[in-house]
CSV table of C-alpha atoms in Angstrom, one decimal:
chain,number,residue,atom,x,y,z
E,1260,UNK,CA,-12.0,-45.8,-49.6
E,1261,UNK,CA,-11.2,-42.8,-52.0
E,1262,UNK,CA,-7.6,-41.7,-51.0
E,1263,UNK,CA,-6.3,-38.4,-52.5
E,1264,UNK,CA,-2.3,-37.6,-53.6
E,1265,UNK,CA,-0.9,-34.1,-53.9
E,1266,UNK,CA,2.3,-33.7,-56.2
E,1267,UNK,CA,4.5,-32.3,-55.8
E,1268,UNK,CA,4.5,-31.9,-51.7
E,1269,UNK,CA,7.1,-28.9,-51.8
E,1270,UNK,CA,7.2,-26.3,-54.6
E,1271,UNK,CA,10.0,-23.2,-54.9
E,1272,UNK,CA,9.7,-20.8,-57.2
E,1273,UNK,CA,10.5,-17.2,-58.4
E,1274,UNK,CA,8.2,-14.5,-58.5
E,1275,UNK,CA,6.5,-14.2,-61.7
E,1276,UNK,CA,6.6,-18.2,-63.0
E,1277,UNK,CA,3.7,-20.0,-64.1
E,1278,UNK,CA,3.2,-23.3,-62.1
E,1279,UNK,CA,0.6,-26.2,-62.1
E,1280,UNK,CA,-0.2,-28.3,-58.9
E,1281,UNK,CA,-1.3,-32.1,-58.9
E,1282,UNK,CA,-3.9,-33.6,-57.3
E,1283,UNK,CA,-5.2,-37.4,-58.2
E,1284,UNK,CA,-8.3,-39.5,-56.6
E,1285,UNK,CA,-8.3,-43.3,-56.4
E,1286,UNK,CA,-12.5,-43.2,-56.6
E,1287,UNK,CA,-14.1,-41.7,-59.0
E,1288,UNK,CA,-17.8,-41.1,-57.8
E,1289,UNK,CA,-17.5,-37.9,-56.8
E,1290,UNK,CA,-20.1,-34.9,-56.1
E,1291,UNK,CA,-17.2,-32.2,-56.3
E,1292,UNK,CA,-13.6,-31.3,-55.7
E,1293,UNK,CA,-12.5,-28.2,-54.1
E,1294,UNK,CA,-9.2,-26.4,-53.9
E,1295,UNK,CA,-8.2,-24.5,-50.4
E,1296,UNK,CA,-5.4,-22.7,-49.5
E,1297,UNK,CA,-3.8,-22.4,-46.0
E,1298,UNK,CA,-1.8,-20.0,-44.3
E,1299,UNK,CA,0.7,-21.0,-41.6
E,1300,UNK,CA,-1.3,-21.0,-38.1
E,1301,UNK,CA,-4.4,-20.2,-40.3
E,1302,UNK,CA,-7.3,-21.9,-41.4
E,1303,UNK,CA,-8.8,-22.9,-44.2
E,1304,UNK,CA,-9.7,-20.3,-47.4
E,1305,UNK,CA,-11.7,-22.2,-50.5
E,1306,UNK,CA,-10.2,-20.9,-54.0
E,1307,UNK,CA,-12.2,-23.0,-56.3
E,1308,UNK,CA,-14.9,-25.5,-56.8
E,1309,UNK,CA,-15.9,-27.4,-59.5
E,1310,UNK,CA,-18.6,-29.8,-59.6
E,1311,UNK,CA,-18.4,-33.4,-60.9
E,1312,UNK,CA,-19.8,-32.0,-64.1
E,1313,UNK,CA,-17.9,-29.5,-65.0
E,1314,UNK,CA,-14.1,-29.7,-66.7
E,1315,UNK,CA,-12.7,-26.1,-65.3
E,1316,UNK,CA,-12.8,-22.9,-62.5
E,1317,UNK,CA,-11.3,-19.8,-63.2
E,1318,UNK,CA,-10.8,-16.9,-61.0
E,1319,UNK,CA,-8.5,-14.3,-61.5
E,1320,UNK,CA,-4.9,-15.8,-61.9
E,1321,UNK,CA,-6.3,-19.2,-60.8
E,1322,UNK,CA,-7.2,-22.2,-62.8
E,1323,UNK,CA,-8.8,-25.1,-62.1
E,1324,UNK,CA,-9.6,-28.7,-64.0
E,1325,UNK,CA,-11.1,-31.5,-63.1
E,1326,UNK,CA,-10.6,-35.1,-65.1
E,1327,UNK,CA,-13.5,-37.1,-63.0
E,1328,UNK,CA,-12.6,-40.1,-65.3
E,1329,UNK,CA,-9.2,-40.3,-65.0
E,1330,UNK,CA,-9.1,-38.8,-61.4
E,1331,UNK,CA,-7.4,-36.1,-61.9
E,1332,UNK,CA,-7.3,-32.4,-60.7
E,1333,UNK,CA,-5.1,-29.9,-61.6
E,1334,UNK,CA,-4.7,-26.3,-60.3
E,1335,UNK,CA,-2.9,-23.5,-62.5
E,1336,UNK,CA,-1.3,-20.4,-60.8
E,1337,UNK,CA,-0.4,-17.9,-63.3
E,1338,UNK,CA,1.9,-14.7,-63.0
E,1339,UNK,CA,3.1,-16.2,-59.5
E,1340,UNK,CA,3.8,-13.4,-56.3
E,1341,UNK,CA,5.3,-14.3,-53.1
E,1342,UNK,CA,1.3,-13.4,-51.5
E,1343,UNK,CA,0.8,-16.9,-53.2
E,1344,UNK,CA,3.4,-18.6,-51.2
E,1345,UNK,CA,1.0,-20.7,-48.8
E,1346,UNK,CA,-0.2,-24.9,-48.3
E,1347,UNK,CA,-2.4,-25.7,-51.4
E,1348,UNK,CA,-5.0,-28.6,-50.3
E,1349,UNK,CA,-6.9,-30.5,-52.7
E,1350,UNK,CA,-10.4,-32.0,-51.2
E,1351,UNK,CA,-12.7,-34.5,-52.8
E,1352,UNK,CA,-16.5,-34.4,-51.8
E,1353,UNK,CA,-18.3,-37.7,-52.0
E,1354,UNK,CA,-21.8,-38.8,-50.5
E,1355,UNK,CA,-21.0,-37.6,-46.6
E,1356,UNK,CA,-17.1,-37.9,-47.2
E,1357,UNK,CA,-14.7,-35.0,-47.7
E,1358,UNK,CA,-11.3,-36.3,-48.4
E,1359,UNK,CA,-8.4,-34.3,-48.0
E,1360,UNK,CA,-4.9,-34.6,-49.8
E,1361,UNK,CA,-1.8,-34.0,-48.1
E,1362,UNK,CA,-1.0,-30.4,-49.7
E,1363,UNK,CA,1.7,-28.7,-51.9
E,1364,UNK,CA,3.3,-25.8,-50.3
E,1365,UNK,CA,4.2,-23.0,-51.9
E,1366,UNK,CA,7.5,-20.8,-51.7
E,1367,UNK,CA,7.5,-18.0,-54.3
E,1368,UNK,CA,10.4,-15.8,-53.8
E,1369,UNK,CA,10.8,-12.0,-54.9
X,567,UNK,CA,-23.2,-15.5,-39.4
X,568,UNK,CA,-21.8,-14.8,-42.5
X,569,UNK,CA,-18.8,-17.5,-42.1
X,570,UNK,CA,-18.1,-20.8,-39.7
X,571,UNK,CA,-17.3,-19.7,-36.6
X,572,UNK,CA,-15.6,-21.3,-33.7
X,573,UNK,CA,-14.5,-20.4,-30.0
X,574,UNK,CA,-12.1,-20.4,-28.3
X,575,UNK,CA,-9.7,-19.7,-31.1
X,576,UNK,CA,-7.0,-21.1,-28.1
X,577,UNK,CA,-6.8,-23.2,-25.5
X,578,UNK,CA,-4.2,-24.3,-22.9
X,579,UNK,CA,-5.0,-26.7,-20.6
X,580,UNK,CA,-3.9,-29.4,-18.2
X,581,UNK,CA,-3.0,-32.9,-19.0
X,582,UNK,CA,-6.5,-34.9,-17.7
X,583,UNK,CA,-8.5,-31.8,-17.6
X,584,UNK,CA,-11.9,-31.9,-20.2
X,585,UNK,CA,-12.3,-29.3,-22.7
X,586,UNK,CA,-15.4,-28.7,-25.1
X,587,UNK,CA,-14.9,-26.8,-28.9
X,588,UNK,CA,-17.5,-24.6,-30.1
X,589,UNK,CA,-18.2,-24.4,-34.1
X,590,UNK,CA,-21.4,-22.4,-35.3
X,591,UNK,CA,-21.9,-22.9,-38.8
X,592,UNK,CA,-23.2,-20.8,-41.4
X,593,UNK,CA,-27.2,-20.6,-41.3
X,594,UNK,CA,-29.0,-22.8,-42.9
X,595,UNK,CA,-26.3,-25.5,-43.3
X,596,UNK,CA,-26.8,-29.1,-42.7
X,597,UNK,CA,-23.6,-30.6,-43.2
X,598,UNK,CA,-20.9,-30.5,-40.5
X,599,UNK,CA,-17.1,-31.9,-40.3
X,600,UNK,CA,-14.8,-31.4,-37.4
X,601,UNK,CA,-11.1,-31.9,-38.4
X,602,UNK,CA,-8.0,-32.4,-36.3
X,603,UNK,CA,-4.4,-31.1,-37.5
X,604,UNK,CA,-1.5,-31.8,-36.1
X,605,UNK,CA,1.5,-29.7,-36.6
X,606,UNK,CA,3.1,-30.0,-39.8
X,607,UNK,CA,0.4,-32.9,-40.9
X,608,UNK,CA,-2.6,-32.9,-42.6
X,609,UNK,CA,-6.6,-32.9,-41.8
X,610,UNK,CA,-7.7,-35.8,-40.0
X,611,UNK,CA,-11.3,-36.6,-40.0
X,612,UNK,CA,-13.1,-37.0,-36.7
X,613,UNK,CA,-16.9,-36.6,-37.7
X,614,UNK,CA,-19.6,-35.9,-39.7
X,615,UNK,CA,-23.3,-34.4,-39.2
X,616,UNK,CA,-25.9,-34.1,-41.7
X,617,UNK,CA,-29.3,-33.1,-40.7
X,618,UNK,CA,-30.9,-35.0,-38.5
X,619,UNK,CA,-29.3,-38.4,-39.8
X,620,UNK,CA,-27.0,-40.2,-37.1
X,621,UNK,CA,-23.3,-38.6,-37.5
X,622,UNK,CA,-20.4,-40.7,-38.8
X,623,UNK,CA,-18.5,-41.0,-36.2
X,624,UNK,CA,-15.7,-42.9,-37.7
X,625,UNK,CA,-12.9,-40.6,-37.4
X,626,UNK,CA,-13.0,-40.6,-33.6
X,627,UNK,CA,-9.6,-41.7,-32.2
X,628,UNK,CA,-10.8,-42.9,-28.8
X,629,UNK,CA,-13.8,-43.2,-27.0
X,630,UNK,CA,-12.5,-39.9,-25.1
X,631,UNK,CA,-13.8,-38.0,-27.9
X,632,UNK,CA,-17.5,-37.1,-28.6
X,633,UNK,CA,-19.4,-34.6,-30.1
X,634,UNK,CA,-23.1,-33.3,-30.9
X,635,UNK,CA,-24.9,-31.1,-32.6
X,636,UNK,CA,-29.0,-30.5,-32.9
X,637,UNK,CA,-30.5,-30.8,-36.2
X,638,UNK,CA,-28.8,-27.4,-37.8
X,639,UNK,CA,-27.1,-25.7,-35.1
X,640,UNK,CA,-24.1,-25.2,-33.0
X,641,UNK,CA,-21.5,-28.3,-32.7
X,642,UNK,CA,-19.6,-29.0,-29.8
X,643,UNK,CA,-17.0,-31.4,-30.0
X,644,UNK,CA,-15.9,-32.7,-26.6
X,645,UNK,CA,-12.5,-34.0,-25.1
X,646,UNK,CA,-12.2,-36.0,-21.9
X,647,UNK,CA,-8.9,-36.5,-20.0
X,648,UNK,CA,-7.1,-34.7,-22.6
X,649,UNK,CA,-3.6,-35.8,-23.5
X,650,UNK,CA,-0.5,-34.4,-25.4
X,651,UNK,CA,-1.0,-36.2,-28.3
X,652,UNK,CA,-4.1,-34.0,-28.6
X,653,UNK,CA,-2.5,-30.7,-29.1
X,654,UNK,CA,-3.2,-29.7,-32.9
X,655,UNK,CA,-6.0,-27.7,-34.0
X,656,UNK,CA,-9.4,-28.5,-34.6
X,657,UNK,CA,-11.1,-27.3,-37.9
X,658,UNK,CA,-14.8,-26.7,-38.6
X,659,UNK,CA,-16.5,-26.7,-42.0
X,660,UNK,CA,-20.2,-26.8,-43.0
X,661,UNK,CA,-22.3,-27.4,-46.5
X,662,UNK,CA,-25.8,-27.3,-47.4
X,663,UNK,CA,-27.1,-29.2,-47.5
X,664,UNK,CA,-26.2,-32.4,-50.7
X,665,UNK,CA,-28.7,-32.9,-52.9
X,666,UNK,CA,-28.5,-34.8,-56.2
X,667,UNK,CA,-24.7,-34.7,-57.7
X,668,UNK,CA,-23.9,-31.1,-56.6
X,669,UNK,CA,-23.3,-29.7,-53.6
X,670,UNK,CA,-22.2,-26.2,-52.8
X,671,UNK,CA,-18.7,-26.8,-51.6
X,672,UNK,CA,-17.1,-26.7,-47.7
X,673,UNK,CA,-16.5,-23.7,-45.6
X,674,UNK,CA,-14.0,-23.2,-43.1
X,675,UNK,CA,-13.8,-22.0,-39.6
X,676,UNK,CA,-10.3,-20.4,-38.0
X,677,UNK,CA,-9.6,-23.1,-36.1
X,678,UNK,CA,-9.3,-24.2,-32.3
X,679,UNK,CA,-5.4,-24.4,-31.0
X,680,UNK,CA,-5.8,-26.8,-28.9
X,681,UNK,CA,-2.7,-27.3,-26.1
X,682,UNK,CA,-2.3,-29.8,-23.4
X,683,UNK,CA,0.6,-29.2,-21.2
């Protein structure tokens, strides 16, 4: 059963910093792995996917790699603003599974 | 439509009473997942529909839940006898449809807030 861990689960930061969120998978046959970010009382918006072939996303101040063989995602928020400050979900698409981690959530301050 | 969408995006009701949870996924989607989240916790599966193959319904927490769908269309996910423990709110994503090692990625609907008082 492919279980997914998001570190750390609470992030605070001020405006402007650089930061990285964790995300690691137990099994490694995966089709995908897709960041989201949620809003309090909100659903769910996707920032980034990258296949199981590829290494990285980018878009805009977001970066994404992906480590199929160690299982390991990471997600990399440059220039932080407090519009960032939200829940940060890793997901992990295998043959008719999507498996969610826990989140990070995001404080940035002004 | 050009997103997931689902109806009502709230709903109170009675401790006991049924309610039924409208998704409509994008066109031309096969895959389906309805999620439950509880406050403050994160996404629980409840099922999965793919085309016409029988859904995975291994997420359901009692027999009280069911849903359906018809090949690629609207999902309804239904609740009898509701109880407290199933306020949270209920998420809808679709896909198209797998094929090979890539798929296209999930999208989201808003959400259901679901209440029982």
């Amino acid at each position: 059963k492919q279980e997914v861990t998001q570190i750390p689960a609470a992030l605070s930061v001020p405006e402007g910093e650089n930061l990285v969120l964790n995300c690691s998978f137990t099994d490694s046959a995966i089709y995908n792995l897709q960041w989201f970010r949620q809003d309090p009382g909100k659903g769910l918006t996707s920032l980034l996917l990258i296949q199981s072939s590829q290494r990285e996303q980018t878009s805009g101040r977001l970066n994404a790699s992906l480590d199929k063989s160690s299982g390991r995602s990471t997600l990399y928020i440059a220039a932080s603003q407090p519009g960032d400050s939200a829940t940060y979900l890793c997901a992990v698409s295998g043959y008719s599974t999507l498996t969610f981690g826990k989140g990070t959530m995001l404080l940035v301050s002004p | 439509g050009a997103g997931v969408s689902q109806s009502p995006s709230n709903k109170v009701t009675e401790k006991g009473k049924d309610v039924e949870l409208r998704c409509d996924p994008i066109s031309g989607h096969t895959a389906l997942y309805w999620y439950r989240q509880r406050l403050g916790q994160g996404l629980e599966f409840l099922i999965y529909f793919q085309g016409n193959s029988a859904p995975d319904k291994s997420g359901l927490p009692s027999d009280r839940f069911s849903a359906e769908r018809t090949g690629e269309s609207v999902s309804t996910l239904t609740i009898q006898r509701t109880q407290q423990e199933d306020s949270a709110v209920y998420l809808c994503a679709s896909s198209l449809e797998i094929s090979g090692t890539d798929n296209y990625g999930y999208t989201f609907g808003s959400g259901t807030r679901l209440t029982v008082v």
